[in-house]
Amino acid sequence: MVAFGKKLKERQIQEWQSYYINYKLMKKKVKQYAQQIEVGAQDRRHVLKDFSRMLDNQIEKIVLFLLEQQGLLASRLARLREQHDALLQQPDISQMTELREAYRAAGMDLLKLLFFVEINAIGLRKILKKFDKRFGYRFTDYYVKTRANHPYSQLQQVFKHVGLGAVVGAISRNLHELQDHQGSYLSIYDEPALPLQDPVVDSIKAAVDRLSNSTNFLNFMAQHALIMQEELPSPVEEHIDDQKYHFMSLLLNLANTFLYMVNTYIIVPTADDYSMSLGAAATVCGIVIGAMAIAQVFSSVYFSAWSNRSYFKPLVFSSIVLFIGNVMYALAYDFSSIAVLLIGRLFCGFGSARAVNRRYISDCVPLKIRMQASAGFVSASALGMACGPALAGLLQTNFKIYKLTFNQNTLPGWIMAVAWLFYLVWLCISFKEPSRDIEENHTQEESNAEPVDNSALEKGLQQPLLITSEEKPEDEDGDQEYDGSDEASEESHPPANSIRSAYRLLTPSVKVQLLIYFMLKYVMEILLSESSVVTTYYFGWSTGAVAIFLACLGLTVLPVNIIVGSYISNMFEDRQILLASEIMVCIGILFSFHVFIPYSVPQYVCSGLVLFVFAEVLEGVNLSLLSRVMSSRLSRGTYNGGLLSTEAGTIARVIADGTITLAGFLGQSNLLNVTLLPSLFVCVASIIATFVTYNSLY
């Protein structure tokens, strides 16, 4: 992946070159500080003061130029406004056309200015991160808070593009009024829902959206999906995205995600009854549920590799294998075979195409809607998680057709087999395989691309500025070196080609976050998988009651993410939310233990709700942090960041389900406490690791 320094140089508007952040100088300065501190030539206090002064000077240079350009644009728009008012008195079609073109030209200049702000904001963010990593300070937090909250803040001009909103509004409103509305000049303020049809306005709106530095729900959900991408995609890359995008294919990917999650959780309320009907212990439900996760550990790798060559064929294979697996799961009852049941669940796990779903969104969805698609991936997963148990609760019947039994145990298999069959037909009819020729020609086209011009200025970054995933640099500072000479190409830093090489790219903080992800998936799987056994033993709940409880837990996922993404993450730092959520998960585990007093429904439900809700909060924040700090070499290839997080979560689920089955040998009376003990141990370990790691870094 090309160094940021080279990208900065390539994307600079030449006549504005002296006003950009001097990223190369600041990188060298950070290295110089490190060398001086190492030999004792400088103390840290002086380094902090000197670096702060340098940053202040860089930001002042950017902001003063920005204000100058805003003033020129404002004067230009004021003159156009006078012409517009004159035309309203004496309309002239040809002059209105000229005026509209003049506003469009102003809009293109505004796009240049927005892109100027965008690139400088990224450079500031990257150099701050580099300084933090090199010296172990919490300098970014200090610098941003002290500068952004000051009444004379210049940093706000860069990160919140203060004042540009008025220019955007003036151009948008006037272009809208100059459209042909058959004599009706509706204002955008009177009709906010009225579509703005001018492409320049759409480009400006997209650029402003990318510049937003507020953590919103959509961005939070998108990062939850851990679909990683580059910071500065080229115009060629965006053109490729548009050519490869097919809405129905994206919808089929999201449908695959939804159905797979339904398939995973639809058997949870009845797995213990099914196991006992086949002559096994109720706690064998742990193996029955976990068999799917065991197979997914391996399927994630081969599906990730397969997606390098095709998206359609892996999805077809996934549908066929899941159809066979669900049929075997349903037939196990009439065969009276626990082996057939387990093989059926293994087949279902071998059909897990979540790696393909993630990869399709990352590779084939245009940048302008990739965040929405990523949020859709998370929402589809959450909806499937809620619908699975709810659907199981509705299948309380018992009848036979010929020699096939249809009851609460077998119907989940039959229902999902039919669903996957319908999905397979829909897939074969509607899916469009993206052209691989486009990708093969990408490198050659990009090398022949001209420097940025006005038509490319609307491109740029997909992610908001302060919260997006960053390129994980490759030198000891955390970035590729840029010295103005020949740059290392993408081939010089290829993607990881094995799990081992991918693991070597993980920093201590990333390893801790993967440990947290392992922990939360472990405790959630313990809660969900043993719920039918525990509630039947202590409270005598029916399958329907268990299904309602699990569905209610699943329905909390989206509201919790809305609250965290829209409000809590704006009020607190991610690391504060991370640690607080871990502590609340730990409290939920502690209150779940059955110690002395009789175990009651309120205790179980409340403790389970606290555990599940805060585990969901933890998952969103943890993956959000993970997407920012993971190496850019893990954003592509087979062994990518999404695969690593999936494997960590899947292994956690396998171990949790195995724990339930092993604990069953001690009797159902001990099942709850025995399975909660390792949950408590893993949770405490993750809290300690989080505290130690982030204190050592900051």
XYZ file of C-alpha atoms in Angstrom:
698
model
C 0.000 0.000 0.000
C 1.428 3.324 -1.044
C 2.768 5.572 1.710
C 0.646 8.490 2.862
C 3.502 10.869 2.077
C 3.460 9.866 -1.569
C -0.320 10.089 -1.735
C -0.200 13.537 -0.177
C 2.253 14.705 -2.829
C 0.227 13.175 -5.681
C -3.092 14.645 -4.515
C -1.872 18.149 -3.763
C -3.201 21.009 -5.871
C 0.058 22.386 -7.216
C -0.710 26.087 -6.827
C -1.559 25.468 -3.152
C 1.426 23.240 -2.456
C 3.087 25.502 0.115
C -0.072 25.623 2.259
C -0.393 21.879 2.900
C 0.822 20.255 6.104
C 4.551 19.538 5.867
C 4.127 15.859 6.663
C 7.640 14.890 5.593
C 9.263 17.487 7.876
C 7.129 16.510 10.851
C 7.915 12.816 10.401
C 11.627 13.600 10.403
C 11.161 15.787 13.459
C 9.492 12.943 15.368
C 12.442 10.680 14.567
C 14.862 13.411 15.587
C 13.080 13.833 18.927
C 13.326 10.082 19.548
C 17.063 10.075 18.854
C 17.652 13.111 21.065
C 15.730 11.614 23.993
C 17.572 8.319 23.577
C 20.983 9.995 23.947
C 19.735 12.382 26.641
C 20.083 15.528 24.528
C 16.445 16.550 25.108
C 13.935 16.056 27.902
C 10.372 15.036 27.209
C 8.862 18.274 28.429
C 10.839 20.268 25.880
C 9.879 17.812 23.131
C 6.189 18.197 23.962
C 6.446 21.978 23.950
C 8.407 22.122 20.701
C 6.147 19.648 18.896
C 3.013 21.486 20.068
C 4.436 24.762 18.736
C 5.251 23.131 15.397
C 1.725 21.726 15.126
C 0.219 25.095 16.018
C 2.253 26.741 13.248
C 1.215 24.126 10.693
C -2.455 24.459 11.609
C -2.261 28.269 11.546
C -0.769 28.148 8.035
C -3.574 25.852 6.850
C -6.349 27.833 8.537
C -5.248 31.274 7.347
C -5.098 30.021 3.774
C -8.482 28.357 4.227
C -10.016 31.602 5.489
C -8.504 33.501 2.569
C -10.012 31.067 0.068
C -13.361 31.142 1.877
C -13.341 34.931 1.616
C -12.635 34.792 -2.118
C -15.450 32.296 -2.598
C -17.810 34.405 -0.480
C -17.046 37.541 -2.549
C -17.563 35.605 -5.741
C -20.902 34.234 -4.506
C -22.012 37.708 -3.439
C -21.430 38.993 -6.990
C -23.319 36.031 -8.412
C -26.124 36.733 -5.969
C -26.434 40.269 -7.348
C -26.670 38.894 -10.888
C -29.249 36.373 -9.714
C -31.414 39.089 -8.140
C -31.249 41.127 -11.345
C -32.334 38.117 -13.396
C -35.320 37.556 -11.132
C -36.531 41.035 -12.121
C -35.861 40.516 -15.834
C -35.592 36.773 -16.585
C -33.353 35.733 -19.445
C -32.895 32.014 -20.198
C -29.404 32.324 -21.706
C -28.143 34.467 -18.816
C -29.678 32.024 -16.295
C -27.787 29.202 -17.986
C -24.546 31.194 -17.749
C -25.270 31.992 -14.112
C -25.913 28.347 -13.344
C -22.584 27.411 -14.940
C -20.877 30.117 -12.861
C -22.343 28.623 -9.682
C -21.186 25.178 -10.796
C -17.678 26.526 -11.345
C -17.797 27.980 -7.822
C -18.960 24.569 -6.623
C -15.942 22.885 -8.229
C -13.639 25.381 -6.509
C -15.410 24.606 -3.246
C -14.718 20.906 -3.846
C -11.031 21.767 -4.237
C -11.132 23.550 -0.896
C -12.983 20.693 0.823
C -10.415 18.236 -0.465
C -7.624 20.521 0.752
C -9.119 20.460 4.262
C -9.631 16.704 4.072
C -6.039 15.836 3.196
C -4.622 18.180 5.835
C -6.895 16.745 8.527
C -5.691 13.226 7.704
C -2.069 14.347 7.803
C -2.583 15.948 11.230
C -4.307 12.863 12.566
C -1.598 10.530 11.272
C 1.290 12.590 12.641
C -0.419 12.794 16.045
C -0.864 9.044 16.070
C 2.779 8.580 15.067
C 3.917 10.802 17.931
C 1.765 8.886 20.441
C 3.089 5.558 19.272
C 6.730 6.663 19.277
C 6.761 8.259 22.720
C 3.942 6.489 24.564
C 2.080 9.716 25.373
C -1.618 10.462 25.388
C -0.582 13.563 23.459
C -3.379 13.404 20.862
C -6.083 13.554 23.528
C -4.331 16.476 25.248
C -3.681 18.416 22.049
C -7.130 17.993 20.503
C -8.969 18.793 23.731
C -6.936 21.892 24.580
C -7.042 23.284 21.041
C -10.523 22.255 19.937
C -12.253 23.537 23.072
C -10.460 26.889 23.141
C -12.629 29.923 22.212
C -10.059 30.928 19.578
C -9.628 27.408 18.224
C -7.946 27.089 14.858
C -8.174 23.300 14.995
C -11.968 23.533 14.690
C -11.500 25.136 11.281
C -9.699 21.998 10.093
C -11.654 19.255 11.800
C -15.104 20.850 11.770
C -14.698 23.000 8.638
C -16.280 25.947 10.430
C -17.646 28.536 7.969
C -17.602 26.248 4.939
C -21.173 25.258 5.721
C -22.402 28.735 4.772
C -20.603 28.539 1.413
C -22.010 25.062 0.790
C -25.496 26.340 1.609
C -25.209 29.350 -0.702
C -24.091 27.291 -3.711
C -26.641 24.513 -3.070
C -29.546 26.931 -2.600
C -28.818 29.018 -5.673
C -28.201 26.055 -7.958
C -31.451 24.582 -6.727
C -33.353 27.807 -7.419
C -31.908 28.026 -10.910
C -33.232 24.607 -11.836
C -36.241 24.564 -14.123
C -39.267 24.212 -11.860
C -41.768 25.557 -14.397
C -41.882 28.961 -12.785
C -41.836 27.713 -9.181
C -38.659 28.654 -7.296
C -38.934 26.477 -4.179
C -36.226 26.953 -1.571
C -34.240 24.071 -0.126
C -35.175 25.456 3.283
C -38.906 25.296 2.475
C -38.653 21.796 0.993
C -35.734 20.015 2.722
C -36.811 16.642 1.356
C -36.788 17.894 -2.239
C -34.022 16.115 -4.196
C -31.083 18.235 -5.315
C -30.566 17.064 -8.874
C -27.428 18.968 -9.819
C -24.381 16.632 -9.773
C -22.151 19.381 -8.379
C -24.451 19.711 -5.360
C -24.387 15.930 -4.874
C -20.583 15.950 -5.007
C -20.377 18.788 -2.482
C -22.785 16.997 -0.160
C -20.731 13.796 -0.390
C -17.516 15.730 0.349
C -19.079 17.425 3.380
C -20.349 14.083 4.656
C -16.837 12.663 4.410
C -15.474 15.632 6.319
C -17.808 15.136 9.263
C -15.870 14.247 12.406
C -18.851 13.291 14.570
C -19.275 9.642 15.546
C -22.706 8.739 14.255
C -24.739 5.553 14.347
C -24.099 4.648 10.716
C -20.335 4.939 11.036
C -20.384 3.043 14.333
C -22.332 0.178 12.761
C -20.054 0.138 9.725
C -16.960 -0.203 11.887
C -18.803 -2.921 13.828
C -18.641 -4.961 10.615
C -14.826 -4.506 10.488
C -14.832 -4.012 6.732
C -11.506 -2.279 6.211
C -10.442 -0.044 3.352
C -7.770 2.410 2.294
C -7.856 6.025 3.412
C -7.126 7.679 0.099
C -8.710 5.704 -2.728
C -7.768 6.904 -6.157
C -10.289 8.083 -8.753
C -9.507 4.893 -10.684
C -10.468 2.791 -7.672
C -13.752 4.621 -7.274
C -14.478 4.170 -10.984
C -13.833 0.451 -10.555
C -16.202 0.317 -7.594
C -18.978 1.906 -9.647
C -18.465 -0.566 -12.487
C -18.493 -3.577 -10.171
C -21.482 -2.518 -8.078
C -24.776 -4.360 -8.524
C -27.547 -3.639 -6.028
C -29.266 -7.026 -6.248
C -25.953 -8.800 -5.671
C -25.380 -6.704 -2.550
C -28.902 -7.541 -1.369
C -28.188 -11.249 -1.899
C -25.035 -10.940 0.212
C -27.005 -9.314 3.036
C -29.718 -11.987 2.702
C -27.014 -14.657 3.038
C -25.792 -12.960 6.223
C -29.336 -12.815 7.642
C -30.201 -16.444 6.820
C -26.930 -17.743 8.244
C -27.527 -16.000 11.568
C -31.095 -17.344 11.670
C -29.649 -20.796 10.927
C -27.179 -20.446 13.784
C -29.667 -19.476 16.498
C -32.912 -21.165 15.429
C -31.888 -24.433 17.095
C -30.761 -22.937 20.430
C -34.152 -23.160 22.243
C -34.646 -26.836 21.266
C -31.102 -28.234 21.087
C -31.310 -29.798 24.585
C -34.666 -31.486 23.867
C -33.386 -32.772 20.525
C -30.279 -34.221 22.181
C -32.338 -36.022 24.835
C -34.768 -37.389 22.229
C -31.778 -39.065 20.565
C -30.608 -40.612 23.836
C -27.908 -38.083 24.753
C -27.639 -35.800 27.778
C -29.237 -32.354 27.630
C -25.810 -30.710 27.920
C -24.736 -32.316 24.634
C -26.573 -29.302 23.195
C -23.235 -27.527 23.649
C -21.611 -29.770 21.038
C -24.681 -29.611 18.790
C -24.640 -25.813 18.783
C -20.845 -25.587 18.689
C -20.397 -28.025 15.785
C -21.351 -25.232 13.414
C -18.693 -22.959 14.924
C -16.055 -25.714 14.724
C -16.591 -26.041 10.989
C -16.668 -22.268 10.578
C -13.076 -22.033 11.875
C -11.970 -23.805 8.689
C -14.627 -22.541 6.284
C -13.727 -18.910 6.997
C -10.233 -19.495 5.595
C -11.186 -21.274 2.385
C -14.081 -18.912 1.701
C -11.766 -15.930 2.227
C -9.269 -17.434 -0.252
C -12.037 -18.351 -2.707
C -13.343 -14.777 -2.695
C -10.040 -13.702 -4.301
C -11.292 -15.353 -7.497
C -15.083 -15.340 -7.334
C -18.070 -14.284 -5.234
C -20.846 -16.166 -7.010
C -19.387 -19.681 -6.789
C -18.677 -19.521 -3.015
C -22.238 -18.321 -2.383
C -23.669 -21.156 -4.508
C -21.491 -23.683 -2.675
C -22.518 -22.180 0.674
C -26.229 -22.482 -0.158
C -25.928 -26.114 -1.307
C -23.915 -27.170 1.750
C -26.319 -25.400 4.113
C -29.289 -27.053 2.387
C -27.708 -30.497 2.839
C -26.715 -29.732 6.434
C -30.219 -28.649 7.438
C -31.817 -31.674 5.774
C -29.446 -33.954 7.710
C -30.234 -32.072 10.919
C -33.950 -32.666 10.380
C -33.558 -36.338 9.347
C -31.475 -37.178 12.435
C -34.721 -37.519 14.439
C -36.147 -40.252 12.199
C -32.744 -41.962 11.970
C -32.413 -41.722 15.787
C -28.774 -40.780 15.258
C -26.866 -38.138 17.172
C -24.046 -38.615 14.632
C -26.280 -37.534 11.735
C -27.354 -34.528 13.825
C -23.763 -33.439 14.439
C -22.700 -34.031 10.823
C -25.622 -31.896 9.699
C -24.495 -29.061 11.943
C -20.914 -29.442 10.715
C -22.159 -29.100 7.143
C -23.960 -25.907 8.133
C -20.712 -24.529 9.536
C -18.826 -25.452 6.367
C -21.327 -23.279 4.506
C -20.498 -20.112 6.440
C -19.840 -17.464 3.776
C -19.529 -14.451 6.082
C -15.962 -13.907 4.836
C -17.357 -13.620 1.295
C -20.117 -11.254 2.461
C -17.561 -8.941 4.095
C -15.191 -9.152 1.152
C -17.925 -8.345 -1.381
C -18.850 -5.160 0.493
C -15.195 -4.178 0.813
C -14.327 -4.830 -2.848
C -17.468 -4.281 -4.908
C -19.553 -1.601 -3.184
C -18.784 2.040 -4.125
C -17.162 4.139 -1.435
C -20.097 6.548 -1.301
C -22.439 3.807 -0.002
C -19.958 1.379 1.565
C -20.671 2.658 5.047
C -24.407 2.055 4.576
C -23.699 -1.434 3.216
C -21.434 -2.215 6.190
C -24.119 -1.047 8.599
C -26.586 -3.208 6.673
C -24.304 -6.210 7.226
C -24.370 -5.649 10.990
C -28.115 -5.002 11.013
C -28.809 -8.169 9.007
C -26.742 -10.163 11.502
C -28.578 -8.654 14.462
C -31.988 -9.232 12.881
C -31.111 -12.844 12.118
C -29.950 -13.363 15.679
C -33.353 -12.165 16.964
C -35.467 -13.939 14.336
C -33.853 -17.361 14.825
C -35.076 -18.042 18.389
C -38.381 -16.240 17.711
C -39.050 -18.514 14.739
C -38.210 -21.576 16.840
C -40.826 -20.493 19.367
C -43.511 -20.579 16.651
C -42.742 -24.135 15.534
C -44.502 -25.877 18.417
C -46.281 -28.645 16.505
C -45.984 -32.368 15.854
C -47.132 -34.339 12.799
C -45.872 -36.863 10.244
C -45.873 -36.959 6.455
C -45.118 -40.484 5.287
C -42.179 -41.478 7.493
C -40.866 -37.975 8.118
C -41.475 -36.361 11.509
C -42.184 -32.655 11.761
C -41.940 -31.297 15.316
C -40.231 -28.528 17.269
C -36.910 -30.363 16.958
C -36.943 -31.113 13.229
C -38.877 -28.140 11.850
C -35.958 -25.685 12.276
C -33.952 -27.921 9.914
C -36.747 -28.265 7.377
C -37.604 -24.542 7.440
C -33.992 -23.523 6.901
C -33.494 -26.144 4.156
C -36.441 -24.672 2.229
C -35.141 -21.135 2.875
C -31.700 -21.985 1.489
C -33.252 -23.701 -1.536
C -35.263 -20.577 -2.367
C -32.166 -18.461 -1.759
C -30.142 -20.647 -4.158
C -32.711 -20.161 -6.935
C -32.786 -16.393 -6.311
C -28.979 -16.319 -6.303
C -28.688 -18.126 -9.645
C -31.233 -15.808 -11.250
C -30.171 -12.432 -9.874
C -26.499 -12.437 -8.828
C -24.037 -10.694 -11.119
C -20.400 -11.717 -10.812
C -18.149 -8.599 -10.754
C -15.733 -8.411 -13.648
C -12.214 -9.484 -12.721
C -10.796 -7.769 -15.826
C -11.343 -4.431 -14.093
C -9.152 -5.467 -11.170
C -6.426 -6.839 -13.431
C -6.165 -3.523 -15.279
C -6.338 -1.463 -12.095
C -2.621 -1.131 -11.471
C -1.824 -0.154 -15.047
C -4.639 2.405 -15.170
C -3.626 3.939 -11.864
C -0.017 4.339 -12.969
C -1.186 6.205 -16.081
C -3.625 8.407 -14.175
C -2.960 12.130 -14.250
C -2.582 14.177 -11.058
C -5.739 15.350 -9.380
C -7.919 17.667 -11.438
C -11.269 19.254 -10.737
C -13.245 16.221 -11.897
C -11.437 14.015 -9.385
C -11.713 16.366 -6.455
C -15.106 15.056 -5.446
C -13.417 11.732 -4.751
C -11.190 11.275 -1.733
C -11.930 9.648 1.508
C -14.780 7.406 2.441
C -14.439 7.614 6.183
C -15.014 10.504 8.605
C -11.838 12.181 9.709
C -11.201 11.511 13.366
C -12.685 8.080 13.731
C -11.852 6.035 10.687
C -9.514 3.140 10.134
C -6.033 4.249 9.260
C -3.322 2.742 7.184
C -1.150 0.853 9.583
C 2.354 1.986 8.638
C 5.152 -0.326 7.957
C 8.271 1.308 9.384
C 9.104 1.386 13.068
C 7.183 4.609 13.468
C 4.039 3.096 12.127
C 4.151 4.519 8.585
C 5.968 3.829 5.367
C 8.902 6.062 4.779
C 8.526 8.911 2.365
C 11.542 10.897 1.387
C 10.485 12.291 -1.975
C 12.388 9.624 -3.906
C 11.063 6.452 -5.523
C 8.349 4.952 -3.398
C 7.810 1.425 -2.309
C 4.927 0.047 -4.262
C 2.173 -2.136 -2.955
C 4.200 -5.215 -3.822
C 6.965 -4.176 -1.415
C 4.496 -4.551 1.451
C 2.206 -7.366 0.282
C -0.766 -8.620 2.301
C -0.220 -11.356 4.862
C -0.028 -14.797 3.226
C -0.627 -16.943 6.321
C -2.160 -16.794 9.769
C 1.343 -16.650 11.246
C 2.436 -13.683 9.124
C -0.859 -11.950 9.897
C -0.284 -12.513 13.616
C 3.165 -10.928 13.370
C 1.569 -7.716 12.114
C -0.483 -7.344 15.284
C 0.637 -4.744 17.800
C 0.124 -5.338 21.565
C -2.992 -3.159 21.596
C -4.502 -5.086 18.676
C -3.785 -8.377 20.455
C -5.557 -7.072 23.550
C -8.554 -6.059 21.463
C -8.691 -9.519 19.890
C -8.552 -10.963 23.422
C -11.505 -8.734 24.357
C -13.360 -9.941 21.276
C -12.625 -13.542 22.278
C -13.892 -12.853 25.800
C -17.173 -11.225 24.811
C -17.976 -13.955 22.275
C -17.167 -16.594 24.893
C -19.444 -15.153 27.597
C -22.254 -14.480 25.110
C -22.092 -18.040 23.779
C -22.186 -19.456 27.309
C -25.270 -17.370 28.094
C -27.121 -18.233 24.872
C -26.179 -21.891 24.426
C -26.916 -23.039 27.966
C -30.067 -20.926 28.358
C -32.479 -23.733 27.467
C -30.846 -26.195 29.908
C -30.477 -23.692 32.775
C -33.982 -22.234 32.510
C -35.578 -25.662 32.238
C -33.687 -26.929 35.296
C -34.250 -23.898 37.559
C -37.546 -22.456 36.331
C -39.209 -25.165 34.230
C -39.452 -22.891 31.184
C -40.985 -24.229 27.988
C -39.329 -23.967 24.587
C -41.564 -21.007 23.776
C -40.474 -19.110 26.907
C -36.784 -19.720 26.113
C -37.355 -18.563 22.533
C -38.991 -15.325 23.723
C -36.118 -14.647 26.141
C -33.469 -15.175 23.441
C -35.413 -13.138 20.873
C -35.695 -10.247 23.341
C -31.930 -10.365 23.876
C -31.372 -10.281 20.121
C -33.723 -7.336 19.694
C -31.561 -5.221 22.013
C -28.647 -5.237 19.546
C -29.764 -2.434 17.219
C -31.135 -0.063 19.919
C -27.950 -0.482 21.947
C -25.794 0.325 18.921
C -27.942 3.365 18.116
C -27.502 4.717 21.655
C -23.766 4.035 21.737
C -23.089 5.205 18.180
C -25.174 8.383 18.367
C -24.720 9.542 21.953
C -22.341 7.702 24.285
C -19.398 7.636 21.857
C -19.713 11.418 21.483
C -19.512 11.915 25.250
C -16.660 9.547 26.173
C -13.469 8.220 24.650
C -13.681 4.759 23.123
C -11.153 3.390 25.602
C -13.241 4.633 28.516
C -16.340 2.940 27.090
C -14.260 -0.185 26.484
C -13.082 -0.514 30.076
C -16.464 0.434 31.575
C -18.221 -2.169 29.394
C -15.769 -4.877 30.432
C -16.427 -4.079 34.095
C -20.207 -4.220 33.533
C -19.870 -7.582 31.766
C -17.907 -8.797 34.768
C -20.683 -7.552 37.102
C -23.260 -9.371 34.952
C -21.271 -12.596 35.290
C -20.938 -12.209 39.071
C -24.674 -11.666 39.527
C -25.397 -14.754 37.397
C -23.831 -17.155 39.909
C -26.113 -19.357 42.017
C -24.555 -19.181 45.483
C -26.785 -19.336 48.554
C -30.222 -17.870 47.951
C -32.740 -19.719 45.729
C -32.120 -18.897 42.076
C -34.891 -16.672 40.737
C -36.134 -15.580 37.326
C -35.449 -11.853 37.997
C -31.840 -12.625 38.972
C -31.232 -14.703 35.846
C -32.994 -12.363 33.431
C -31.489 -9.140 34.831
C -27.945 -10.490 35.079
C -28.231 -12.025 31.603
C -29.530 -8.755 30.175
C -26.691 -6.744 31.754
C -24.129 -9.252 30.481
C -25.530 -9.388 26.944
C -26.193 -5.659 26.486
C -22.757 -4.569 27.672
C -21.104 -7.333 25.676
C -22.830 -5.820 22.622
C -21.587 -2.350 23.570
C -18.126 -3.830 24.036
C -18.222 -5.555 20.650
C -19.111 -2.379 18.766
C -16.526 -0.190 20.477
C -13.848 -2.873 20.336
C -14.263 -3.468 16.601
C -14.385 0.282 16.044
C -10.989 0.631 17.733
C -9.678 -2.453 15.966
C -10.571 -1.063 12.538
C -8.458 2.052 13.226
C -5.243 0.493 14.452
C -4.953 -2.721 12.462
C -2.235 -2.855 9.815
C -3.225 -1.791 6.308
C -1.643 -5.038 5.099
C -4.539 -6.761 6.860
C -7.129 -4.817 4.869
C -6.728 -7.030 1.802
C -5.837 -10.582 0.837
C -7.031 -13.878 2.290
C -5.690 -13.399 5.820
C -7.281 -10.012 6.465
C -8.418 -8.276 9.629
C -11.999 -9.415 9.186
C -10.840 -13.042 9.024
C -8.716 -12.678 12.180
C -11.596 -11.223 14.182
C -13.983 -13.871 12.827
C -11.566 -16.645 13.782
C -11.078 -15.215 17.289
C -14.831 -15.057 17.836
C -15.484 -18.492 16.313
C -12.800 -20.202 18.406
C -14.307 -18.559 21.490
C -17.714 -19.991 20.599
C -16.226 -23.455 20.041
C -14.490 -23.426 23.437
C -17.638 -22.106 25.145
C -19.851 -24.820 23.668
C -17.253 -27.428 24.585
C -17.197 -26.058 28.140
C -20.973 -26.541 28.428
C -20.765 -30.163 27.308
C -17.837 -30.967 29.636
C -19.539 -29.230 32.563
C -22.585 -31.423 31.952
C -20.667 -34.413 33.308
C -20.802 -32.724 36.728
C -24.597 -32.601 36.599
C -27.112 -29.938 35.635
C -27.128 -28.577 39.185
C -23.487 -27.498 38.767
C -23.685 -26.468 35.106
C -24.365 -22.765 35.687
C -21.565 -22.075 38.172
C -19.007 -24.293 36.424
C -19.479 -22.530 33.075
C -19.500 -19.071 34.676
C -16.115 -19.586 36.375
C -14.040 -19.611 33.143
C -16.199 -16.742 31.866
C -15.258 -14.734 34.954
C -11.584 -15.660 34.593
C -11.421 -14.616 30.906
C -13.293 -11.376 31.647
C -10.979 -10.400 34.525
C -7.946 -11.265 32.377
C -9.189 -9.000 29.581
C -9.805 -6.139 32.039
C -6.267 -6.449 33.410
C -4.799 -6.671 29.908
C -6.755 -3.590 28.801
C -5.704 -1.591 31.842
C -2.030 -2.582 31.611
C -1.746 -2.126 27.839
C -3.362 1.289 27.580
C -1.589 2.599 30.672
C 1.746 1.511 29.237
C 0.915 3.179 25.901
C -0.379 6.403 27.399
